[in-house]
Amino acid sequence: MAWHIYPKEINGHRYYYAQRSWRDKEPATKREKHGKSKVRTETIYLGTADSIVDKFTATRKPVQARCREFGFVAAIYHTAIDIGLTELLKAHIPGQRFGTPRWLYFLLPIINRLQAATSKEQMGKWAKGTVLPDLLDFECARLNSKTFWYATDDVISEGELRERRKQTPELEDELFVGLDDAVFVQIENKLMQTLTQKFGLRAHTLLYDTTNFFTYIEEPVRAKLANTGHNKDARHHLRQVGLALCVDKEWGIPLFYRLYRGNAQDAKTFAGVVGELVTAIKSGFDDVDDLALVLDKGNNSKTNFEALRGHLQWIGSLVPTHHKDLLELPLDQYEGTWTDCRYHRLVRSVMGIECTLVLTYNEKLARKQQHTLENGIEKLKLQIQKKWAEYKKAPDKMPAGVMTLKKQSRYGCYLHITIEQGQPVFQQTEQTRDALAQKQKRMGKNLLFANGPNADAPWIIEQYRSKDRIEDGFKLLKQPELIRWRPCRHWTDTKIRAFGFCCVMAMILIRVMERKVSIAGLPMSPALIKEELTDLKEVVMVYDDKHAETQITDRSAVQQRLWDIFGLSAIEEQLTRH
């Protein structure tokens, strides 16, 4: 059956053909026991000598080249498989909607928050520009805001929520506004157990804090989660949604979270979640006897401490002005030092519980706070002078607008303003000097505490300082180039809850990715991981209707290491098979 090439003369021109022959044996019959055989021949026209040479020597140019996102989305998808998120979504969100598996309506937004953070209406267009349709076998055209809304409503129903509120109106004023998010909670709890067991997260210190995310929801307002309150981005006029979050100290991986009403006070919020938080921690970690929970001072209340007592240790901070005798303590009586700070340790009752208190002083922090104070006072002076210059006639008494500026500023109490020759004059009085002196007494000082009388001061300081890790997590959730939670553009409570689920799952994935590269000896920030992997594209070169070639763009040394860490060869092979 070997091929052979032969020439053929036609009208004085020579053409070449490839030909092969073989013998096929026909089935036996009653008359012919051994069966007959038939010779078969296959001939392929190759062309003239010149055309054959051209095919082998000429550079073949594609008629079209298609580029799709590969590296970052493939790494996210691989990580979701690795931590068991995809299997949990499949198990708890079964069935289909509009011909697409229902669980994909959640996995795709999770990946999208990290890669592009588009709206649901633009999700199909985004997905078409990635390798995900081939990896997950779905049709991009079916993805839009309508299909996502109905698929989400299958999991957490807006109609059922309204019916519950109709039967029990007080649910609207509860912390979680009556949401039935059992499906999400089950996925989150099982994922937490997987993370702690598979990745060996150590149950020494967990960090808890709250934040909020503003929205652009206008009247009529359907969402009860979205309420006006003290916004941490100073968007106080906008409605906001609150987030209570607990992460591990080492990597900042979310282990517990809850969305709550945007106008809830921090201490009351903690009281509403502390029971669930303790249960989740105990189910996720085998040994919690030595586990410590770091809290912000906004969560301090006797009710909260009583709820924690006997379950977990906790570390927090107190308002120094509530312990004025400690602020008066001379620095030479601070008996200990730890890294860049001095400290004084004592035992004192806090809200009826015997606690270890640690008063710290950091000289660098004191200088920074003094600099901030001086700049703030100077800025206020400039604002007042600018306001004064806007008056057509020089005021002969203190204008209301100037007094409002002074009252609204945190630095107003450090200034006394008089009028001389129609111009403002800034003076120091005994009252402003006393206010400055009291402010300067607090500079560089923090008052920390831990429940129980036996905690070491350096341990308390170290654990509390790790609280920066959860603050970094909040920045990550709000970062425009990554998860970009704000502004939350959903207007019903159930869809806001589903959106929050996708955002926190995205945060878990990027934190796990950050952990993987760090353990592999390649520490990188989430933004840098995205930058390096986004450069890896899939390029499909189309030559004709029957011939195309797929390649991944060249990799640098760093990108090759990331390729190996996230097992992208397996994803590439899966695409090739497809």
XYZ file of C-alpha atoms in Angstrom:
578
model
C 0.000 0.000 0.000
C 3.016 2.286 -0.388
C 2.507 5.484 -2.368
C 4.434 6.075 -5.583
C 4.605 9.209 -7.740
C 4.472 9.098 -11.504
C 4.293 11.722 -14.287
C 1.636 11.980 -16.959
C 1.819 13.901 -20.248
C -1.339 15.833 -21.153
C -1.342 18.160 -24.182
C 2.394 18.520 -24.019
C 2.451 19.367 -20.322
C 3.735 17.110 -17.571
C 1.649 16.606 -14.402
C 2.393 14.482 -11.345
C 0.164 12.087 -9.458
C 0.487 9.986 -6.327
C -0.989 6.527 -6.465
C -1.356 3.472 -4.270
C -3.030 0.081 -4.742
C -4.210 -2.641 -2.418
C -6.298 -5.819 -2.496
C -9.614 -6.126 -0.627
C -10.863 -9.639 0.099
C -14.607 -10.162 -0.360
C -16.646 -12.246 2.096
C -16.867 -16.040 1.464
C -20.048 -17.537 0.003
C -21.482 -21.031 -0.088
C -20.077 -21.568 -3.590
C -16.751 -19.771 -2.996
C -15.543 -20.862 0.435
C -12.419 -18.709 0.396
C -14.021 -15.609 -1.163
C -12.758 -13.475 -4.021
C -10.365 -10.521 -3.811
C -10.493 -7.205 -5.682
C -7.701 -4.741 -6.454
C -8.474 -1.131 -5.451
C -6.521 1.988 -6.468
C -6.399 5.534 -5.063
C -4.942 8.392 -7.100
C -4.262 11.976 -5.919
C -3.362 14.816 -8.270
C -0.256 16.677 -7.066
C 0.218 19.280 -9.800
C 3.091 20.435 -11.932
C 6.703 20.320 -10.752
C 6.682 24.078 -10.165
C 3.497 23.994 -8.081
C 4.830 21.120 -5.985
C 8.067 22.984 -5.274
C 6.108 26.124 -4.375
C 4.021 24.223 -1.837
C 7.124 22.990 -0.044
C 9.208 26.177 -0.194
C 6.708 29.058 -0.017
C 5.727 30.483 3.397
C 2.133 29.677 4.030
C 0.141 32.715 5.101
C -3.104 32.438 7.030
C -6.147 34.161 5.647
C -7.317 34.974 9.168
C -5.851 35.006 12.688
C -8.071 34.817 15.780
C -6.797 35.713 19.241
C -8.459 34.604 22.482
C -7.680 35.023 26.189
C -5.949 31.907 27.495
C -3.390 32.221 30.312
C -5.257 33.975 33.124
C -8.715 32.462 32.545
C -7.178 28.976 32.210
C -5.225 29.420 35.468
C -8.384 30.565 37.282
C -10.338 27.610 35.895
C -7.571 25.180 36.898
C -7.541 26.647 40.427
C -11.336 26.348 40.679
C -11.021 22.647 39.811
C -8.100 22.209 42.221
C -9.970 23.529 45.272
C -13.154 21.644 44.356
C -15.228 24.740 43.565
C -16.446 23.473 40.195
C -17.620 20.162 41.695
C -19.412 21.982 44.520
C -21.197 24.230 42.023
C -22.246 21.223 39.936
C -23.486 19.331 43.001
C -25.482 22.188 44.569
C -26.667 23.999 41.429
C -27.844 21.210 39.082
C -29.970 21.376 35.951
C -29.995 23.705 32.967
C -31.382 27.093 31.985
C -31.735 28.086 28.325
C -29.637 25.094 27.259
C -26.709 26.008 29.528
C -25.798 24.145 32.749
C -27.090 26.255 35.618
C -23.825 26.070 37.579
C -22.019 27.815 34.702
C -24.115 30.917 35.353
C -22.084 31.211 38.574
C -18.649 29.940 37.552
C -18.463 32.293 34.559
C -19.159 35.469 36.608
C -16.580 34.314 39.178
C -13.912 34.065 36.467
C -15.193 37.254 34.834
C -14.765 39.308 38.033
C -11.043 38.569 37.968
C -10.414 38.746 34.233
C -12.599 41.618 33.002
C -15.461 42.416 35.453
C -18.102 43.150 32.822
C -21.857 43.422 33.188
C -24.065 40.363 32.733
C -25.329 41.805 29.440
C -21.753 41.824 28.091
C -20.880 38.363 29.453
C -21.451 36.561 26.129
C -19.213 38.986 24.238
C -16.511 38.614 26.887
C -16.706 34.806 26.933
C -16.413 34.682 23.123
C -13.013 36.325 23.429
C -11.723 33.600 25.758
C -11.065 29.856 25.495
C -13.862 29.129 28.002
C -16.541 28.140 25.426
C -14.289 25.328 24.201
C -13.260 24.299 27.719
C -16.773 24.303 29.166
C -18.847 23.634 26.032
C -21.445 26.407 26.085
C -22.876 28.876 23.570
C -21.849 32.492 24.166
C -24.965 33.850 22.443
C -27.140 32.524 25.276
C -25.392 34.640 27.908
C -27.091 37.949 28.704
C -28.654 39.777 31.642
C -32.002 37.993 31.161
C -30.615 34.446 31.195
C -28.406 35.224 34.180
C -31.340 36.741 36.063
C -33.549 33.690 35.589
C -30.744 31.208 36.326
C -29.906 33.067 39.546
C -33.573 33.242 40.495
C -33.756 29.451 40.231
C -31.187 29.272 43.044
C -32.265 32.191 45.234
C -35.787 33.335 44.370
C -36.832 36.973 44.566
C -40.505 35.981 44.428
C -40.173 33.639 47.402
C -38.323 36.352 49.368
C -41.122 38.849 48.750
C -43.711 36.285 49.810
C -41.844 35.641 53.084
C -41.667 39.366 53.753
C -45.348 39.727 52.988
C -46.160 37.084 55.606
C -43.550 38.397 58.089
C -43.014 42.164 57.485
C -40.391 42.480 60.251
C -37.960 40.484 58.095
C -37.225 43.667 56.130
C -35.616 45.190 59.228
C -33.524 42.149 60.133
C -29.760 42.155 59.592
C -29.979 39.773 56.614
C -33.421 41.055 55.468
C -34.933 37.550 55.359
C -32.706 36.099 52.618
C -32.730 32.319 52.224
C -29.199 31.726 50.920
C -28.834 28.128 52.091
C -27.365 26.953 48.757
C -24.554 29.496 48.894
C -23.869 28.826 52.584
C -23.566 25.070 51.971
C -21.073 25.646 49.155
C -19.089 28.125 51.270
C -18.924 25.857 54.332
C -17.794 22.818 52.335
C -15.267 24.907 50.457
C -13.869 26.183 53.760
C -13.388 22.611 54.966
C -11.609 21.710 51.714
C -9.320 24.734 51.952
C -8.325 24.055 55.556
C -7.724 20.349 54.973
C -6.135 20.371 51.512
C -3.927 23.415 51.975
C -3.205 22.964 55.672
C -4.343 26.426 56.747
C -3.202 26.836 60.320
C -5.844 27.609 62.920
C -3.806 30.081 64.977
C -5.158 33.503 64.120
C -8.167 34.595 62.084
C -9.005 38.184 61.171
C -12.522 39.650 61.217
C -13.678 43.044 60.011
C -16.455 44.748 58.073
C -16.651 47.068 55.087
C -19.318 48.375 52.734
C -19.838 48.911 49.011
C -21.789 51.791 47.549
C -24.411 51.337 44.826
C -26.195 53.604 42.375
C -29.655 52.326 43.291
C -32.282 55.063 43.022
C -35.971 55.227 43.858
C -37.993 53.089 43.788
C -35.706 50.923 45.904
C -36.450 47.196 45.838
C -33.389 46.110 47.831
C -33.534 46.218 51.609
C -29.852 45.313 51.903
C -28.943 48.627 50.273
C -29.298 51.469 52.788
C -27.616 54.789 53.425
C -25.096 54.875 56.243
C -21.512 55.768 57.070
C -19.716 54.787 53.878
C -16.036 53.890 54.187
C -15.357 55.485 50.794
C -17.066 58.715 51.906
C -20.036 58.165 49.542
C -22.477 58.779 52.379
C -25.255 59.962 50.048
C -25.379 56.613 48.222
C -27.011 53.398 49.352
C -24.565 50.721 50.422
C -24.352 47.019 51.203
C -22.323 45.730 54.168
C -19.880 42.818 54.176
C -18.649 40.969 57.269
C -15.522 38.986 56.411
C -13.221 36.557 58.213
C -9.885 35.521 56.642
C -6.852 33.520 57.707
C -3.871 35.528 58.928
C -1.188 34.034 56.692
C -2.738 34.286 53.223
C -5.893 36.353 53.638
C -8.092 33.584 52.198
C -11.790 34.189 53.032
C -13.156 31.497 55.331
C -16.467 33.093 56.312
C -18.525 36.065 55.163
C -22.029 37.477 55.288
C -23.783 40.308 53.449
C -25.886 42.502 55.696
C -28.030 45.629 55.710
C -25.996 48.698 54.825
C -27.145 50.831 57.770
C -26.282 48.280 60.488
C -23.770 49.271 63.185
C -20.594 47.144 63.428
C -21.128 45.829 66.962
C -24.713 44.792 66.201
C -23.561 43.164 62.975
C -21.016 41.060 64.837
C -23.676 40.029 67.337
C -25.761 38.807 64.409
C -22.989 36.703 62.813
C -20.924 35.556 65.800
C -22.925 32.346 66.281
C -22.524 31.324 62.631
C -18.883 32.396 62.684
C -18.016 30.219 65.688
C -19.873 27.231 64.170
C -18.113 27.642 60.817
C -14.681 27.899 62.441
C -15.240 24.822 64.575
C -16.421 22.806 61.566
C -13.458 23.909 59.473
C -10.664 23.387 62.007
C -10.018 20.343 64.136
C -8.428 22.190 67.059
C -9.646 25.674 67.989
C -8.437 25.779 71.598
C -5.508 28.051 70.706
C -7.249 29.935 67.903
C -7.440 33.720 68.271
C -9.856 36.048 66.484
C -8.643 39.599 65.793
C -11.431 42.202 65.903
C -11.738 45.892 65.133
C -12.729 48.194 67.997
C -16.098 48.833 66.337
C -17.142 45.308 67.380
C -16.563 45.881 71.096
C -19.627 45.162 73.213
C -20.373 43.141 76.301
C -22.875 41.011 74.357
C -20.286 40.103 71.726
C -17.625 39.235 74.280
C -20.030 37.027 76.185
C -20.880 35.214 72.942
C -17.181 34.530 72.304
C -16.262 33.559 75.856
C -15.630 29.824 76.155
C -15.378 29.359 72.373
C -12.504 31.474 71.066
C -9.780 33.805 72.236
C -10.036 37.311 70.880
C -7.781 40.306 70.411
C -8.918 43.855 69.797
C -8.293 47.506 70.491
C -9.860 50.009 72.851
C -10.466 53.739 72.572
C -7.488 55.260 74.459
C -9.514 58.248 75.693
C -11.730 55.813 77.622
C -8.648 55.051 79.734
C -7.229 58.527 80.323
C -5.025 57.394 83.197
C -3.007 55.295 80.733
C -2.560 58.239 78.346
C -0.976 60.193 81.204
C 1.598 57.449 81.792
C 5.156 58.762 81.090
C 7.070 56.971 78.358
C 9.861 56.013 80.777
C 7.350 53.735 82.531
C 6.791 51.651 79.375
C 8.712 48.573 80.510
C 9.027 46.623 77.253
C 10.027 46.988 73.600
C 8.951 44.979 70.557
C 10.379 45.742 67.109
C 9.693 49.457 66.559
C 7.449 50.178 69.545
C 7.523 50.457 73.312
C 4.778 48.953 75.420
C 3.252 48.825 78.881
C 1.357 45.696 79.943
C -1.332 45.480 82.615
C -4.421 43.490 83.577
C -7.761 45.274 83.787
C -11.461 44.454 83.539
C -13.043 45.317 80.187
C -16.843 45.149 80.085
C -16.849 42.783 83.026
C -14.177 40.434 81.597
C -10.624 40.230 82.951
C -8.294 41.123 80.092
C -4.655 41.783 79.313
C -4.158 45.363 78.116
C -1.109 46.551 76.163
C -0.468 50.264 75.689
C 1.956 50.780 72.795
C 3.929 53.808 71.619
C 5.455 54.087 68.147
C 7.620 57.159 67.558
C 7.377 56.911 63.775
C 3.576 56.786 64.008
C 3.602 59.792 66.349
C 5.628 61.863 63.850
C 3.304 60.843 61.025
C 0.220 61.808 63.028
C 1.788 65.157 63.968
C 2.533 65.836 60.309
C -1.046 64.913 59.330
C -2.423 67.233 62.036
C -0.332 70.202 60.898
C -1.247 69.637 57.246
C -4.927 69.339 58.132
C -4.901 72.641 60.037
C -3.131 74.422 57.176
C -5.593 72.999 54.652
C -8.509 74.258 56.732
C -6.945 77.718 56.877
C -6.659 77.815 53.084
C -10.301 76.717 52.701
C -11.434 79.489 55.039
C -9.334 82.109 53.220
C -10.731 80.954 49.873
C -14.271 81.159 51.220
C -13.572 84.605 52.638
C -12.310 85.857 49.262
C -15.635 84.865 47.647
C -17.535 87.513 49.653
C -18.091 90.701 47.631
C -17.983 92.797 50.779
C -15.529 92.178 53.601
C -17.575 90.726 56.503
C -17.625 92.657 59.769
C -18.713 89.576 61.707
C -17.998 85.870 61.338
C -19.975 84.552 58.320
C -22.131 81.448 58.733
C -20.365 79.764 55.793
C -16.991 80.033 57.520
C -18.395 78.730 60.791
C -19.884 75.760 58.914
C -16.491 74.961 57.357
C -14.873 75.090 60.781
C -17.572 72.964 62.386
C -17.521 70.279 59.699
C -13.734 69.896 59.736
C -12.079 67.535 62.219
C -9.412 70.202 62.647
C -11.820 73.033 63.480
C -11.383 72.630 67.227
C -7.688 73.543 66.891
C -8.360 76.961 65.319
C -9.737 80.223 66.712
C -10.723 82.822 64.102
C -11.052 86.575 64.620
C -11.558 89.463 62.182
C -9.064 92.296 61.801
C -9.542 94.964 59.117
C -12.063 92.760 57.325
C -9.716 89.748 57.069
C -9.644 86.452 59.031
C -6.905 86.045 61.604
C -6.048 82.651 63.052
C -5.077 82.593 66.700
C -4.375 80.141 69.479
C -6.415 80.359 72.653
C -6.236 78.405 75.875
C -9.062 76.206 74.585
C -7.348 75.372 71.265
C -4.001 74.814 73.033
C -5.659 72.350 75.427
C -7.276 70.522 72.479
C -3.887 70.282 70.747
C -2.217 69.045 73.930
C -4.832 66.326 74.398
C -4.475 65.279 70.761
C -0.677 65.110 71.042
C -0.913 62.920 74.151
C -2.618 60.281 72.025
C -0.177 60.452 69.129
C 1.722 57.247 68.441
C -0.311 55.317 71.014
C -2.637 52.352 70.660
C -4.411 50.428 73.375
C -4.722 46.729 72.594
C -6.264 43.942 74.638
C -6.864 40.199 74.735
C -9.294 38.253 76.861
C -7.728 36.574 79.889
C -4.914 37.770 82.169
C -2.052 35.635 80.811
C -1.457 36.792 77.223
C 2.054 38.046 76.390
C 2.323 41.630 75.205
C 4.497 40.925 72.102
C 2.043 38.206 70.997
C -0.920 40.595 71.292
C 0.899 43.296 69.294
C 1.957 40.860 66.568
C -1.525 39.383 66.122
C -3.258 42.755 66.028
C -0.834 44.166 63.488
C -1.697 41.307 61.135
C -5.096 42.993 60.740
C -3.589 44.769 57.734
C -4.087 41.498 55.841
C -7.869 41.821 55.878
C -7.634 45.498 54.936
C -5.645 44.382 51.877
C -8.503 41.976 51.130
C -11.036 44.810 51.142
C -8.822 46.785 48.745
C -8.650 43.724 46.500
C -12.451 43.444 46.431
C -12.722 47.110 45.446
C -9.784 47.172 43.009
C -10.962 48.247 39.507
C -8.506 45.954 37.691
C -9.554 42.879 39.651
C -12.785 41.925 41.410
C -14.309 45.444 41.341
C -17.244 44.913 43.691
C -18.165 48.583 43.703
C -20.384 49.949 42.492
C -22.734 47.013 42.893
C -25.146 47.436 39.973
C -27.809 44.926 41.081
C -31.046 46.256 42.502
C -32.756 43.268 44.184
C -31.594 41.565 47.382
C -31.350 38.068 45.931
C -29.225 39.222 42.999
C -27.023 41.328 45.281
C -26.492 38.210 47.414
C -25.570 36.139 44.339
C -23.216 38.891 43.158
C -21.545 38.925 46.580
C -21.101 35.151 46.396
C -19.319 35.450 43.034
C -17.069 38.267 44.272
C -15.940 36.401 47.411
C -15.383 33.183 45.439
C -13.231 35.212 43.033
C -11.257 36.527 46.009
C -10.717 32.977 47.279
C -9.405 31.889 43.876
C -6.926 34.753 43.475
C -5.695 34.319 47.062
C -5.144 30.593 46.471
C -3.297 31.448 43.253
C -1.165 33.935 45.178
C -0.421 31.234 47.749
C 0.551 28.704 45.062
C 3.097 30.950 43.375
C 4.546 32.040 46.711
C 5.048 28.450 47.890
C 6.684 27.695 44.525
C 9.275 30.384 45.281
C 7.781 33.032 43.012
C 6.023 35.536 45.311
C 3.793 37.851 43.262
C 0.885 40.166 43.949
C -2.540 39.311 42.470
C -2.180 42.193 40.012
C 1.215 40.931 38.806
C -0.070 37.359 38.451
C -2.859 38.683 36.239
C -0.473 40.835 34.204
C 1.920 37.962 33.473
C -0.751 35.384 32.640
C -2.894 37.747 30.570
C -0.010 38.018 28.089
C -0.506 34.343 27.187
C -3.014 34.238 24.325
C -4.373 31.485 22.128
C -3.847 32.308 18.442
C -5.804 30.364 15.786
C -4.380 30.777 12.266
C -6.952 29.878 9.607
C -5.539 28.913 6.168
C -8.732 27.773 4.488
C -12.044 26.111 5.277
C -10.353 22.825 6.169
C -7.002 23.848 7.617
C -6.205 25.823 10.777
C -3.409 25.855 13.326
C -3.659 26.703 17.022
C -0.733 28.030 19.055
C -0.139 29.685 22.430
C 2.011 32.815 22.340
C 5.644 32.573 23.447
C 6.383 32.489 27.159
C 9.029 34.277 29.200
C 10.925 32.454 31.951
C 8.504 33.778 34.586
C 5.476 32.866 32.483
C 6.861 29.363 31.967
C 7.045 28.898 35.734
C 3.464 30.119 36.093
C 2.508 27.759 33.248
C 3.914 24.829 35.212
C 2.474 25.940 38.574
C -1.073 26.132 37.211
C -0.844 23.057 34.979
C -1.678 24.929 31.788
C -0.301 22.129 29.602
C -3.343 20.049 30.538
C -5.659 22.921 29.575
C -3.812 23.356 26.262
C -4.141 19.626 25.565
C -7.863 19.763 26.325
C -8.281 22.578 23.809
C -6.302 20.650 21.193
C -8.553 17.616 21.629
C -11.570 19.846 21.270
